[in-house]
Structure formats: C-alpha cells, structure tokens
Amino acid sequence: MSDDLLGIGELAERTGLSVKLIRHWSDIGVVPPAARTAAGYRRYAPEAVARLELARTLRELGLSMAVIREVVTQERDLAEVAAFHADALEARIHALRMRQAVLRSFARRKSTTKDLTEMTGLARLSPEERDTIVHDFMTDALGDLDPSAYRDGLLLAVPDLPPDPTAGQVEAWIELAALIRDPELRAAIRRMGEYAAEHAAREHREEDVLKAQELTDLWVASVDAAMTAGIAADSPAAEPVVAGIVAAWLPAQAGTGFAPADEGHGDGPEARRRLLEQLEVASDTRLERYWQLLCLINGWPVRPSIAGEGEWLMTALRANPEPGARAARIGEILSEEADVAPEARLEACARVLAEVEELVTAVPSERLGDPTPCTGWDVRALLDHLVWENLLWTGLAEGTLRSDFAADHLGEDHVAAFRTAARATLAAFRRPGMLRSQYGPAPGWRLVEQVTIEMLVHGWDLARAIGRPTDLAPDVAEAIMPAVREIYGDLPRTPGGSFGPAQPVPGSATAVDRLAAYLGRAVG
C-alpha cells in the first residue's frame, strides 16, 4: 500500500471536516476510498482533500449531495451546474423577498390571520393579474365620464412591479392593493374625474404636466416659507402669500373655462373661489398616497406629501376670500373704542402672565416630552410657543418685528425663559403712552388684549397637559370672551387653521374652559 495514502483522521485534520461527515460522503460516493488496510480501515488518495473542499463549497451554495457527487466525479460539468443553481437561487431569493415583505407588512399593520393569507396571495400575483385589479378599480371609479387628460393618465398609470422587486416595492404593492378597496379613494378619484371632465384639457400633453408640476412646486415653496416664518393661514399676514400664488396660477387657467388675467380677470373673489375649489377636489390624502405607492412600485421618484401645505393654502383662501378682506375686517374690529379702561386690561394681562408663570414653574423637566391638547406639540413645544408669543408682542410694542419663529426660544431652563420673556412684555406694555399709541390699525391696548388671549388659551393647554386645574383668572377669561368671538368668530374652522370647530362644554366648565372650547379644544 502506497505511503501517500491518507487515513480518514488525516483528511479530517487537513479539511476541517468531521470524521463522521467524511465517512458519510465516502459512503455515498463523493470521495470513495482508494484502498483499505488489512483491518478494513479506509485509505484515501491525496486528491481526496481537494475533492472534499470542492464538495464543502458546493454544499454551502445549496447544491444537493446527488448533484455534488456527479460534479466531483466529473459526471456533470461544473459550469453548467453553477449556472443552473444560480438561476434556482435567484428564484429562491425572489420568493424570500416576497415572504419577507409580506411578514413586515403584516407585523406593521397588526393584521389578522385572514389578512396574512390575502397578503401572501397578493404578493404572488402575476403582472397581468395586478394590472387587471388596478384597471378594474379605475374603470369602475371613472365609469362613463367624458375623456380628459386626467382620466387617460389614471388608466395608463399602472403598478409595474419589476421581476426582482425590493421588499419595499412588494410592501407598497400590498398597501396599494388594500387601498383600492377603500370606497373613499374611489369617491376621491370620481370627484377628480368629474372635475377634470368639466374643466381640464381633453388631451394629455407632457408640457402641461410639467407646467402643472412647476406651479405646484411654486405654491408649495411659498407656503413652506410662510409656515416656517410662523404666519397663520387665517391671519391677514397670509394675504400677500395668497396673492402671489393666485397671480402665478391665473395664466395656467387658459382653456379651462376660466379666463386668465390677460383677459381682464385678475385676482378677486371668483379667482380665489376657483383655486380653492381645485385644491379641495385634489386634497384627499388617500389619492396622494395612491400616487406615492405607484411611484414606489414603479421605481419612480416619490414626491413628499404636500397635505400640510395644501391645508394651509385652503385655509388662507377661505380666510382671505378676496384681496384685503381679512385685513379690512380686522382693521374695522381693532379701530373700535375700548369698552374697558386700557389700564385695566394691562392689569388683567399681568395677572394672567403671573398665573401662567406658576404653571410653567410647576413643569418638571421629565414632563417636557408629554403630549398636550395642541396637536403635534409636546410640553416643551408648548412652552416654547408661550415664550415666543411674549417675544413677538414685545417686539411689536417696541416697534420691531421678530423673524425667528422657528428658533429655540426655551433653552435649557424653561422657567427662566418664560419669566424673562413675560417680564419684558410687561415692561414694554408699561412704557408711558403705549396703551394709546397706534400700531398700524391697532391701539396699544389691543396688543395687550392679544397677549392675554394667547396666555389664557395656551395656559389652559399647559394646565391640561400637566394635570393642573384649569381655572386661570376666571373673571379675565369671562370678560375677554366677547372680544375673542368678535376677532375669531368668522375664521374657517378647518384643518390648517388656527382653531378647530367649537366644542361642547360640561356644566362644571370654568370660564377659561369655555374659552378653550370655543377655540376648538376638547374640554370634557
């Protein structure tokens, strides 16, 4: 027997494989012994090391032992096997990605067992089956509407899941398939289709799409800038923003049944009504999400949501239905004579600031992240706003306009920040002659009145957030309610506005509870 032959133990030492595994592979013909000793022990040729290492590599790649035996014994070509197995792995990876996407979507949605079965089925549909589902939905929603560029675009835009989709694309398809079952989406598409059939161009032109997108980008940027600057949509300060957007929008109305500015129809009630109508028709968030999902599935750029900007602009149009209307109304209100001595209003403001300071002092640092009645604001954000309001009105009283709305006004010590700002407010208001000086259309005491209202309402928010009694300055809250109704009574109580619809109050409500409820807070 040759001295070059190796025992099974030596093979195990050289390859790192176990003796048991080598014996098994030897038994099935992957690495047959070259000889046996008189005692029956297996002996292997030196090339058995390379054969075992190849077998291990192929096994790690997932090949079956039958195929591995054929390759190492040269019964099958390795390149042919590798290509075949790569294709099999590709199909397996695709299936695993689909399964992963279904499970992630299921976990995120906290769906039922039935939902999991449906989601799995949706992920396995063929491209033709996916097209049929979406096309049937669209044709049912659009029905017999007259042709329009919008209608044609909807029918042509179908989800085109690639052969090798990412998990995100599969999740987007599952979400879209669930979304198109929503009757509210169907109704939104129908409204858009009806409006387009009446007002939009009949033929789809790429240049029209680009112009529409440029116009959208313009008004979104204008609104973003206004929101960043802290301009309330229902305030007179929103008027210039609205005017600029209407001026850019008017030329795009040629051919829609509404005469553009060069035909003598410029910015006015009719133009603003028409723009608001268009925004309202297109504002459904389900429709926006449908297009986002379609882009995700098809690998197109996904535009961020503009729902917040749309709500702001719609509210601004409702509050400013014609140029200068809101400013004129506010000017009329502000020019009215005071029914209470201005000095008394200043004293009331000082009392409210003192009571709100007590609330601010009672806020421990660990409560800064707690929620508040103000949607989207935690306690820290609310405190920052209380400080900002003082800084804003102090600046106005001193003849300077603050422009740092988006800055952090709280710092590390919320109590010191509020106390400093409140002291500055009172110092500015107590300057000789301030109460009767004119600040635009408003006398100084109106600035005092506005701070009092802001502190009462947001003081109530803070009291509710930290579980304190909501009985701030009851006589002040009672006395100021007529002014609140007069100033804010005709504002649109819609998303994007400063206040929600007035809420009911229980019989035990305090005066400031009633004030907060009138301005949209849930008091119950």
Short mmCIF file of C-alpha atoms in Angstrom, two decimals:
data_model
loop_
_atom_site.label_atom_id
_atom_site.label_comp_id
_atom_site.label_asym_id
_atom_site.label_seq_id
_atom_site.Cartn_x
_atom_site.Cartn_y
_atom_site.Cartn_z
CA MET A 1 0.00 0.00 0.00
CA SER A 2 1.33 3.45 -1.01
CA ASP A 3 2.72 5.68 1.73
CA ASP A 4 0.95 8.67 0.03
CA LEU A 5 -2.49 7.44 1.06
CA LEU A 6 -4.27 9.24 3.86
CA GLY A 7 -6.34 7.94 6.72
CA ILE A 8 -9.78 9.41 7.43
CA GLY A 9 -8.40 11.15 10.51
CA GLU A 10 -5.73 12.88 8.42
CA LEU A 11 -8.40 14.02 5.91
CA ALA A 12 -10.41 15.48 8.76
CA GLU A 13 -7.39 17.35 10.07
CA ARG A 14 -6.48 18.79 6.65
CA THR A 15 -10.03 19.83 5.61
CA GLY A 16 -11.58 20.78 8.95
CA LEU A 17 -14.49 18.40 8.28
CA SER A 18 -15.58 15.88 10.87
CA VAL A 19 -14.65 12.22 10.56
CA LYS A 20 -18.34 11.33 10.69
CA LEU A 21 -19.19 13.63 7.75
CA ILE A 22 -16.24 12.40 5.64
CA ARG A 23 -17.34 8.80 6.27
CA HIS A 24 -20.89 9.68 5.15
CA TRP A 25 -19.70 11.42 2.00
CA SER A 26 -17.39 8.47 1.31
CA ASP A 27 -20.34 6.07 1.62
CA ILE A 28 -22.41 7.98 -0.99
CA GLY A 29 -19.54 8.14 -3.48
CA VAL A 30 -18.43 11.77 -3.17
CA VAL A 31 -14.96 10.76 -2.00
CA PRO A 32 -14.54 6.99 -2.35
CA PRO A 33 -11.51 5.39 -0.65
CA ALA A 34 -8.54 4.42 -2.82
CA ALA A 35 -7.82 1.33 -0.72
CA ARG A 36 -8.40 -0.35 2.64
CA THR A 37 -6.00 -1.70 5.18
CA ALA A 38 -5.94 -5.36 6.22
CA ALA A 39 -8.06 -4.33 9.17
CA GLY A 40 -10.60 -2.66 6.84
CA TYR A 41 -9.71 0.98 7.51
CA ARG A 42 -10.22 3.36 4.60
CA ARG A 43 -7.28 4.97 2.91
CA TYR A 44 -7.68 7.96 0.53
CA ALA A 45 -5.59 9.35 -2.31
CA PRO A 46 -4.10 12.86 -1.76
CA GLU A 47 -6.57 14.37 -4.31
CA ALA A 48 -9.38 13.49 -1.89
CA VAL A 49 -8.53 16.70 0.03
CA ALA A 50 -9.35 18.89 -2.99
CA ARG A 51 -12.46 16.83 -3.73
CA LEU A 52 -13.74 17.27 -0.18
CA GLU A 53 -13.09 21.01 -0.22
CA LEU A 54 -14.99 21.33 -3.51
CA ALA A 55 -17.84 19.28 -2.09
CA ARG A 56 -17.99 21.50 1.00
CA THR A 57 -18.09 24.66 -1.17
CA LEU A 58 -20.88 23.28 -3.35
CA ARG A 59 -22.84 22.18 -0.29
CA GLU A 60 -22.55 25.66 1.23
CA LEU A 61 -24.01 27.01 -2.02
CA GLY A 62 -27.02 24.77 -1.51
CA LEU A 63 -26.47 22.02 -4.06
CA SER A 64 -27.86 18.60 -3.27
CA MET A 65 -25.45 15.78 -2.46
CA ALA A 66 -26.54 13.89 -5.56
CA VAL A 67 -25.52 16.79 -7.79
CA ILE A 68 -22.29 17.28 -5.81
CA ARG A 69 -21.37 13.63 -6.35
CA GLU A 70 -21.93 13.97 -10.10
CA VAL A 71 -19.75 17.12 -10.23
CA VAL A 72 -16.80 15.82 -8.21
CA THR A 73 -16.82 12.53 -10.11
CA GLN A 74 -16.93 14.59 -13.37
CA GLU A 75 -20.23 13.08 -14.44
CA ARG A 76 -21.61 16.67 -14.82
CA ASP A 77 -19.96 19.92 -15.97
CA LEU A 78 -19.39 22.31 -13.05
CA ALA A 79 -20.11 25.46 -15.11
CA GLU A 80 -23.45 24.02 -16.22
CA VAL A 81 -24.34 23.15 -12.65
CA ALA A 82 -23.28 26.59 -11.39
CA ALA A 83 -25.46 28.40 -13.95
CA PHE A 84 -28.44 26.19 -13.20
CA HIS A 85 -28.03 26.64 -9.47
CA ALA A 86 -27.60 30.43 -9.77
CA ASP A 87 -30.98 30.57 -11.51
CA ALA A 88 -32.50 28.46 -8.77
CA LEU A 89 -31.00 30.72 -6.11
CA GLU A 90 -32.40 33.78 -7.90
CA ALA A 91 -35.89 32.32 -7.78
CA ARG A 92 -35.42 31.41 -4.14
CA ILE A 93 -34.19 34.92 -3.26
CA HIS A 94 -37.21 36.40 -5.04
CA ALA A 95 -39.55 34.16 -3.08
CA LEU A 96 -37.81 35.02 0.19
CA ARG A 97 -38.03 38.74 -0.51
CA MET A 98 -41.73 38.40 -1.19
CA ARG A 99 -42.18 36.46 2.02
CA GLN A 100 -40.12 39.00 3.98
CA ALA A 101 -42.17 41.89 2.60
CA VAL A 102 -45.44 40.17 3.47
CA LEU A 103 -44.31 39.44 7.02
CA ARG A 104 -43.06 43.00 7.58
CA SER A 105 -46.27 44.46 6.22
CA PHE A 106 -48.30 42.05 8.35
CA ALA A 107 -46.34 42.96 11.51
CA ARG A 108 -46.60 46.71 10.89
CA ARG A 109 -50.34 46.61 10.18
CA LYS A 110 -51.08 44.22 13.08
CA SER A 111 -53.31 42.31 10.69
CA THR A 112 -55.40 39.18 11.24
CA THR A 113 -54.58 35.64 10.13
CA LYS A 114 -57.02 36.06 7.25
CA ASP A 115 -55.21 39.23 6.21
CA LEU A 116 -51.90 37.34 6.13
CA THR A 117 -53.35 34.80 3.71
CA GLU A 118 -54.69 37.57 1.47
CA MET A 119 -51.41 39.49 1.57
CA THR A 120 -49.46 36.38 0.61
CA GLY A 121 -51.79 35.84 -2.33
CA LEU A 122 -51.38 39.45 -3.47
CA ALA A 123 -47.59 39.11 -3.41
CA ARG A 124 -47.79 36.05 -5.69
CA LEU A 125 -49.95 37.62 -8.41
CA SER A 126 -48.63 37.81 -11.96
CA PRO A 127 -48.11 41.20 -13.66
CA GLU A 128 -51.24 40.59 -15.75
CA GLU A 129 -53.31 39.86 -12.65
CA ARG A 130 -52.03 43.02 -10.91
CA ASP A 131 -52.86 45.13 -13.98
CA THR A 132 -56.37 43.69 -14.07
CA ILE A 133 -57.04 44.51 -10.41
CA VAL A 134 -55.98 48.15 -10.80
CA HIS A 135 -57.62 48.62 -14.21
CA ASP A 136 -60.93 47.20 -12.97
CA PHE A 137 -60.81 49.54 -9.98
CA MET A 138 -60.09 52.59 -12.15
CA THR A 139 -62.70 51.86 -14.80
CA ASP A 140 -65.29 51.25 -12.09
CA ALA A 141 -64.39 54.53 -10.32
CA LEU A 142 -64.31 56.62 -13.50
CA GLY A 143 -67.30 54.92 -15.10
CA ASP A 144 -68.69 56.68 -18.16
CA LEU A 145 -67.04 60.06 -17.53
CA ASP A 146 -66.09 62.08 -20.58
CA PRO A 147 -62.46 61.71 -21.71
CA SER A 148 -59.86 64.01 -20.18
CA ALA A 149 -56.11 64.08 -19.82
CA TYR A 150 -56.54 63.22 -16.15
CA ARG A 151 -58.76 60.23 -16.90
CA ASP A 152 -56.38 58.89 -19.56
CA GLY A 153 -53.43 59.35 -17.21
CA LEU A 154 -55.12 57.32 -14.48
CA LEU A 155 -55.93 54.47 -16.85
CA LEU A 156 -52.39 54.38 -18.23
CA ALA A 157 -50.59 54.57 -14.88
CA VAL A 158 -50.46 51.01 -13.60
CA PRO A 159 -48.20 49.40 -10.99
CA ASP A 160 -45.33 47.66 -12.75
CA LEU A 161 -43.61 45.54 -10.13
CA PRO A 162 -40.17 44.57 -11.51
CA PRO A 163 -39.13 40.92 -11.85
CA ASP A 164 -36.77 41.35 -8.91
CA PRO A 165 -38.62 43.77 -6.60
CA THR A 166 -37.24 45.10 -3.37
CA ALA A 167 -39.04 44.37 -0.12
CA GLY A 168 -40.21 47.99 -0.12
CA GLN A 169 -41.77 47.62 -3.57
CA VAL A 170 -43.63 44.48 -2.52
CA GLU A 171 -44.87 46.21 0.64
CA ALA A 172 -46.02 49.15 -1.48
CA TRP A 173 -47.98 46.82 -3.77
CA ILE A 174 -49.66 45.13 -0.81
CA GLU A 175 -50.60 48.53 0.63
CA LEU A 176 -51.89 49.76 -2.73
CA ALA A 177 -53.99 46.63 -3.23
CA ALA A 178 -55.58 47.25 0.18
CA LEU A 179 -56.02 50.97 -0.53
CA ILE A 180 -58.01 50.49 -3.72
CA ARG A 181 -60.63 48.63 -1.71
CA ASP A 182 -61.35 51.84 0.21
CA PRO A 183 -64.62 53.38 -1.06
CA GLU A 184 -63.33 56.81 -0.01
CA LEU A 185 -60.47 56.52 -2.52
CA ARG A 186 -62.95 55.51 -5.19
CA ALA A 187 -65.07 58.57 -4.37
CA ALA A 188 -62.00 60.85 -4.47
CA ILE A 189 -60.98 59.56 -7.90
CA ARG A 190 -64.54 60.01 -9.13
CA ARG A 191 -64.61 63.63 -7.92
CA MET A 192 -61.30 64.34 -9.64
CA GLY A 193 -62.52 62.66 -12.82
CA GLU A 194 -65.76 64.65 -12.86
CA TYR A 195 -63.91 67.91 -12.29
CA ALA A 196 -61.38 67.09 -14.99
CA ALA A 197 -64.11 66.15 -17.46
CA GLU A 198 -65.64 69.60 -16.99
CA HIS A 199 -62.56 71.81 -16.67
CA ALA A 200 -59.33 70.04 -17.70
CA ALA A 201 -57.76 69.63 -21.12
CA ARG A 202 -59.02 66.74 -23.24
CA GLU A 203 -55.63 65.53 -24.42
CA HIS A 204 -52.64 64.51 -22.34
CA ARG A 205 -49.63 66.70 -23.12
CA GLU A 206 -46.32 66.30 -21.36
CA GLU A 207 -45.71 70.06 -21.36
CA ASP A 208 -48.97 70.59 -19.47
CA VAL A 209 -47.89 68.07 -16.85
CA LEU A 210 -44.56 69.84 -16.42
CA LYS A 211 -46.20 73.26 -16.12
CA ALA A 212 -48.65 71.93 -13.53
CA GLN A 213 -45.76 70.47 -11.55
CA GLU A 214 -43.82 73.74 -11.72
CA LEU A 215 -46.87 75.61 -10.45
CA THR A 216 -47.28 73.11 -7.61
CA ASP A 217 -43.62 73.47 -6.67
CA LEU A 218 -44.01 77.25 -6.64
CA TRP A 219 -47.02 77.42 -4.34
CA VAL A 220 -45.67 74.69 -2.04
CA ALA A 221 -42.41 76.63 -1.66
CA SER A 222 -44.33 79.85 -0.94
CA VAL A 223 -46.46 78.15 1.69
CA ASP A 224 -43.47 76.40 3.24
CA ALA A 225 -41.75 79.75 3.64
CA ALA A 226 -44.86 81.23 5.26
CA MET A 227 -45.22 78.29 7.65
CA THR A 228 -41.54 78.48 8.58
CA ALA A 229 -41.99 82.16 9.34
CA GLY A 230 -44.91 81.34 11.66
CA ILE A 231 -47.57 83.02 9.51
CA ALA A 232 -51.02 81.70 10.40
CA ALA A 233 -53.08 80.75 7.39
CA ASP A 234 -56.15 82.56 8.74
CA SER A 235 -54.33 85.80 9.53
CA PRO A 236 -54.10 88.99 7.43
CA ALA A 237 -50.38 88.24 7.07
CA ALA A 238 -51.30 85.34 4.78
CA GLU A 239 -52.81 87.74 2.22
CA PRO A 240 -49.56 88.52 0.31
CA VAL A 241 -48.79 84.80 0.06
CA VAL A 242 -52.24 84.09 -1.35
CA ALA A 243 -51.96 86.99 -3.79
CA GLY A 244 -48.62 85.74 -5.12
CA ILE A 245 -49.92 82.22 -5.62
CA VAL A 246 -53.09 83.40 -7.37
CA ALA A 247 -51.01 85.59 -9.71
CA ALA A 248 -48.89 82.56 -10.69
CA TRP A 249 -51.96 80.32 -11.04
CA LEU A 250 -54.11 82.57 -13.23
CA PRO A 251 -52.16 82.15 -16.52
CA ALA A 252 -52.43 78.37 -16.20
CA GLN A 253 -56.23 78.60 -16.40
CA ALA A 254 -56.33 79.30 -20.13
CA GLY A 255 -58.50 76.68 -21.80
CA THR A 256 -60.18 75.56 -18.57
CA GLY A 257 -63.28 77.72 -18.84
CA PHE A 258 -61.87 80.42 -16.60
CA ALA A 259 -60.42 83.49 -18.27
CA PRO A 260 -56.80 84.25 -17.32
CA ALA A 261 -55.57 87.59 -16.09
CA ASP A 262 -54.69 88.92 -19.55
CA GLU A 263 -58.38 88.84 -20.46
CA GLY A 264 -59.31 91.19 -17.68
CA HIS A 265 -59.97 88.67 -14.93
CA GLY A 266 -57.30 89.06 -12.28
CA ASP A 267 -57.11 88.25 -8.59
CA GLY A 268 -60.52 88.52 -6.99
CA PRO A 269 -63.32 86.54 -5.31
CA GLU A 270 -64.03 84.40 -8.39
CA ALA A 271 -60.38 83.52 -8.97
CA ARG A 272 -59.85 82.58 -5.32
CA ARG A 273 -63.06 80.57 -5.25
CA ARG A 274 -61.94 78.62 -8.33
CA LEU A 275 -58.46 77.95 -6.93
CA LEU A 276 -59.94 76.81 -3.62
CA GLU A 277 -62.32 74.53 -5.49
CA GLN A 278 -59.44 72.91 -7.36
CA LEU A 279 -57.46 72.37 -4.17
CA GLU A 280 -60.45 70.88 -2.36
CA VAL A 281 -61.12 68.42 -5.18
CA ALA A 282 -57.49 67.27 -5.21
CA SER A 283 -56.82 67.32 -1.46
CA ASP A 284 -57.75 63.76 -0.48
CA THR A 285 -54.76 62.17 1.29
CA ARG A 286 -55.77 58.71 0.03
CA LEU A 287 -55.34 59.89 -3.55
CA GLU A 288 -51.95 61.37 -2.69
CA ARG A 289 -50.92 58.09 -1.09
CA TYR A 290 -52.09 56.15 -4.16
CA TRP A 291 -49.67 58.11 -6.37
CA GLN A 292 -46.85 57.75 -3.85
CA LEU A 293 -47.30 53.96 -3.77
CA LEU A 294 -47.46 53.81 -7.56
CA CYS A 295 -44.13 55.65 -7.71
CA LEU A 296 -42.58 53.31 -5.12
CA ILE A 297 -43.69 50.23 -7.03
CA ASN A 298 -42.51 51.52 -10.40
CA GLY A 299 -39.20 52.85 -9.09
CA TRP A 300 -40.06 56.48 -9.86
CA PRO A 301 -39.06 59.40 -7.63
CA VAL A 302 -41.54 59.75 -4.78
CA ARG A 303 -42.62 63.30 -4.04
CA PRO A 304 -43.12 64.10 -0.35
CA SER A 305 -46.59 64.77 0.96
CA ILE A 306 -47.92 68.29 0.47
CA ALA A 307 -51.06 67.71 2.54
CA GLY A 308 -49.96 70.19 5.22
CA GLU A 309 -49.17 72.90 2.69
CA GLY A 310 -52.47 72.24 0.93
CA GLU A 311 -54.42 72.63 4.17
CA TRP A 312 -52.63 75.91 4.88
CA LEU A 313 -53.40 77.35 1.44
CA MET A 314 -57.05 76.26 1.50
CA THR A 315 -57.49 77.83 4.93
CA ALA A 316 -55.77 81.02 3.74
CA LEU A 317 -58.13 81.21 0.76
CA ARG A 318 -61.17 80.71 2.98
CA ALA A 319 -59.97 83.35 5.44
CA ASN A 320 -58.97 85.74 2.62
CA PRO A 321 -61.74 85.19 0.03
CA GLU A 322 -60.89 88.45 -1.74
CA PRO A 323 -57.85 90.71 -1.67
CA GLY A 324 -57.64 92.70 1.56
CA ALA A 325 -60.89 91.30 3.00
CA ARG A 326 -59.43 89.83 6.18
CA ALA A 327 -57.19 92.83 6.85
CA ALA A 328 -60.13 95.19 6.37
CA ARG A 329 -62.28 93.18 8.77
CA ILE A 330 -59.54 93.10 11.41
CA GLY A 331 -58.87 96.80 10.95
CA GLU A 332 -62.55 97.52 11.49
CA ILE A 333 -62.59 95.50 14.71
CA LEU A 334 -59.34 96.95 16.04
CA SER A 335 -60.49 100.53 15.49
CA GLU A 336 -63.45 100.14 17.85
CA GLU A 337 -63.35 102.03 21.11
CA ALA A 338 -62.33 100.19 24.26
CA ASP A 339 -65.21 99.10 26.49
CA VAL A 340 -62.80 98.70 29.41
CA ALA A 341 -60.08 101.12 30.51
CA PRO A 342 -56.79 100.17 28.83
CA GLU A 343 -55.04 100.27 32.21
CA ALA A 344 -57.48 97.63 33.49
CA ARG A 345 -56.64 95.41 30.52
CA LEU A 346 -52.94 95.74 31.32
CA GLU A 347 -53.57 94.74 34.94
CA ALA A 348 -55.58 91.73 33.76
CA CYS A 349 -52.74 90.73 31.42
CA ALA A 350 -50.25 90.92 34.30
CA ARG A 351 -52.48 88.64 36.41
CA VAL A 352 -52.74 86.06 33.63
CA LEU A 353 -48.99 86.10 33.00
CA ALA A 354 -48.39 85.55 36.70
CA GLU A 355 -50.75 82.55 36.82
CA VAL A 356 -49.23 81.05 33.68
CA GLU A 357 -45.78 81.51 35.21
CA GLU A 358 -46.92 79.41 38.17
CA LEU A 359 -47.93 76.66 35.73
CA VAL A 360 -44.59 76.90 33.89
CA THR A 361 -42.75 76.67 37.21
CA ALA A 362 -44.71 73.51 38.06
CA VAL A 363 -43.46 71.66 34.96
CA PRO A 364 -40.66 69.22 35.87
CA SER A 365 -38.04 68.61 33.21
CA GLU A 366 -39.10 64.97 32.86
CA ARG A 367 -42.56 66.10 31.66
CA LEU A 368 -41.28 68.13 28.70
CA GLY A 369 -41.98 65.29 26.29
CA ASP A 370 -45.58 64.77 27.42
CA PRO A 371 -48.41 65.36 24.92
CA THR A 372 -50.63 68.44 25.04
CA PRO A 373 -54.07 69.37 23.66
CA CYS A 374 -52.25 71.16 20.82
CA THR A 375 -51.89 68.63 18.01
CA GLY A 376 -48.25 67.91 17.25
CA TRP A 377 -46.92 69.79 20.28
CA ASP A 378 -45.39 68.23 23.35
CA VAL A 379 -45.00 70.23 26.57
CA ARG A 380 -41.65 71.62 25.51
CA ALA A 381 -43.03 72.88 22.19
CA LEU A 382 -45.96 74.46 24.02
CA LEU A 383 -43.64 76.21 26.47
CA ASP A 384 -41.52 77.42 23.57
CA HIS A 385 -44.64 78.89 21.99
CA LEU A 386 -45.61 80.66 25.21
CA VAL A 387 -42.18 82.28 25.27
CA TRP A 388 -42.38 83.14 21.56
CA GLU A 389 -45.74 84.88 21.96
CA ASN A 390 -44.23 87.14 24.60
CA LEU A 391 -41.20 87.88 22.43
CA LEU A 392 -43.39 88.57 19.40
CA TRP A 393 -45.72 91.07 21.09
CA THR A 394 -42.88 92.71 22.98
CA GLY A 395 -41.15 93.29 19.64
CA LEU A 396 -44.31 94.80 18.17
CA ALA A 397 -44.73 97.09 21.17
CA GLU A 398 -41.14 98.25 20.77
CA GLY A 399 -41.50 98.79 17.03
CA THR A 400 -39.54 95.74 15.85
CA LEU A 401 -40.88 92.63 14.12
CA ARG A 402 -39.43 89.27 15.20
CA SER A 403 -38.48 86.86 12.41
CA ASP A 404 -37.06 83.96 14.44
CA PHE A 405 -40.26 81.95 14.81
CA ALA A 406 -38.50 78.63 14.08
CA ALA A 407 -35.69 79.20 16.61
CA ASP A 408 -35.44 77.53 20.01
CA HIS A 409 -36.67 80.15 22.47
CA LEU A 410 -36.63 77.90 25.53
CA GLY A 411 -33.03 76.85 26.02
CA GLU A 412 -32.11 74.66 28.98
CA ASP A 413 -34.20 76.50 31.61
CA HIS A 414 -37.87 76.79 30.59
CA VAL A 415 -38.82 78.66 33.76
CA ALA A 416 -36.16 81.33 33.31
CA ALA A 417 -37.00 81.67 29.60
CA PHE A 418 -40.68 82.30 30.28
CA ARG A 419 -40.07 84.56 33.25
CA THR A 420 -37.63 86.73 31.30
CA ALA A 421 -39.94 86.99 28.28
CA ALA A 422 -43.01 87.79 30.41
CA ARG A 423 -41.14 90.48 32.32
CA ALA A 424 -40.04 92.05 29.03
CA THR A 425 -43.64 92.00 27.77
CA LEU A 426 -44.95 93.86 30.80
CA ALA A 427 -42.08 96.34 30.68
CA ALA A 428 -42.86 97.14 27.04
CA PHE A 429 -46.59 97.46 27.73
CA ARG A 430 -45.98 99.76 30.72
CA ARG A 431 -43.99 102.30 28.78
CA PRO A 432 -45.71 105.71 29.03
CA GLY A 433 -48.28 106.18 26.28
CA MET A 434 -48.00 102.64 24.92
CA LEU A 435 -51.63 101.66 25.61
CA ARG A 436 -52.99 104.52 23.49
CA SER A 437 -50.30 104.57 20.80
CA GLN A 438 -51.16 103.24 17.33
CA TYR A 439 -49.51 100.13 15.95
CA GLY A 440 -50.80 100.04 12.41
CA PRO A 441 -54.60 99.89 12.73
CA ALA A 442 -54.43 98.74 16.37
CA PRO A 443 -54.10 100.83 19.52
CA GLY A 444 -51.59 99.53 22.07
CA TRP A 445 -54.21 98.09 24.37
CA ARG A 446 -55.18 95.67 21.59
CA LEU A 447 -51.69 94.18 21.76
CA VAL A 448 -52.21 93.71 25.48
CA GLU A 449 -55.56 92.05 24.77
CA GLN A 450 -53.96 89.66 22.28
CA VAL A 451 -51.27 88.55 24.74
CA THR A 452 -53.95 87.99 27.37
CA ILE A 453 -55.93 85.75 25.00
CA GLU A 454 -52.85 83.78 23.95
CA MET A 455 -51.73 83.23 27.54
CA LEU A 456 -55.19 82.16 28.68
CA VAL A 457 -55.69 79.64 25.88
CA HIS A 458 -52.18 78.17 25.90
CA GLY A 459 -52.08 78.36 29.68
CA TRP A 460 -55.17 76.15 29.61
CA ASP A 461 -53.33 73.77 27.25
CA LEU A 462 -50.42 73.59 29.68
CA ALA A 463 -52.66 73.05 32.70
CA ARG A 464 -54.37 70.15 30.95
CA ALA A 465 -51.05 68.66 29.84
CA ILE A 466 -49.59 68.54 33.36
CA GLY A 467 -52.84 67.76 35.19
CA ARG A 468 -53.35 71.11 36.92
CA PRO A 469 -56.71 72.89 37.49
CA THR A 470 -57.98 74.92 34.53
CA ASP A 471 -59.34 77.88 36.49
CA LEU A 472 -56.94 80.60 35.33
CA ALA A 473 -58.13 84.17 36.03
CA PRO A 474 -61.85 83.35 35.66
CA ASP A 475 -63.04 86.98 35.65
CA VAL A 476 -60.48 87.89 32.97
CA ALA A 477 -61.47 84.91 30.82
CA GLU A 478 -65.14 85.82 31.19
CA ALA A 479 -64.58 89.48 30.34
CA ILE A 480 -62.45 88.81 27.28
CA MET A 481 -64.79 86.26 25.67
CA PRO A 482 -66.76 88.86 23.60
CA ALA A 483 -63.51 90.10 22.04
CA VAL A 484 -62.50 86.51 21.21
CA ARG A 485 -65.83 85.90 19.49
CA GLU A 486 -65.55 89.13 17.54
CA ILE A 487 -61.97 88.62 16.37
CA TYR A 488 -62.05 84.88 15.68
CA GLY A 489 -65.72 84.13 15.15
CA ASP A 490 -65.65 84.19 11.33
CA LEU A 491 -62.43 82.21 10.87
CA PRO A 492 -62.61 78.93 8.94
CA ARG A 493 -62.54 76.12 11.46
CA THR A 494 -60.84 73.66 9.12
CA PRO A 495 -57.52 71.75 9.12
CA GLY A 496 -54.69 74.20 8.54
CA GLY A 497 -56.39 76.92 10.57
CA SER A 498 -55.52 78.26 13.99
CA PHE A 499 -58.60 76.76 15.64
CA GLY A 500 -60.82 73.74 15.25
CA PRO A 501 -64.62 73.78 15.44
CA ALA A 502 -66.08 74.97 18.74
CA GLN A 503 -66.56 72.11 21.21
CA PRO A 504 -69.30 71.43 23.78
CA VAL A 505 -68.59 72.14 27.45
CA PRO A 506 -69.91 70.45 30.57
CA GLY A 507 -71.92 72.41 33.12
CA SER A 508 -68.97 72.46 35.51
CA ALA A 509 -66.70 74.18 32.97
CA THR A 510 -64.63 77.14 34.09
CA ALA A 511 -64.59 80.42 32.19
CA VAL A 512 -61.28 79.54 30.56
CA ASP A 513 -62.67 76.06 29.76
CA ARG A 514 -65.41 77.77 27.77
CA LEU A 515 -62.86 79.99 26.06
CA ALA A 516 -60.72 76.97 25.14
CA ALA A 517 -63.76 75.04 23.90
CA TYR A 518 -64.82 77.95 21.70
CA LEU A 519 -61.37 77.85 20.13
CA GLY A 520 -61.60 74.13 19.37
CA ARG A 521 -60.27 72.38 22.48
CA ALA A 522 -61.96 69.25 23.79
CA VAL A 523 -62.87 70.15 27.37
CA GLY A 524 -64.90 67.15 28.52
#
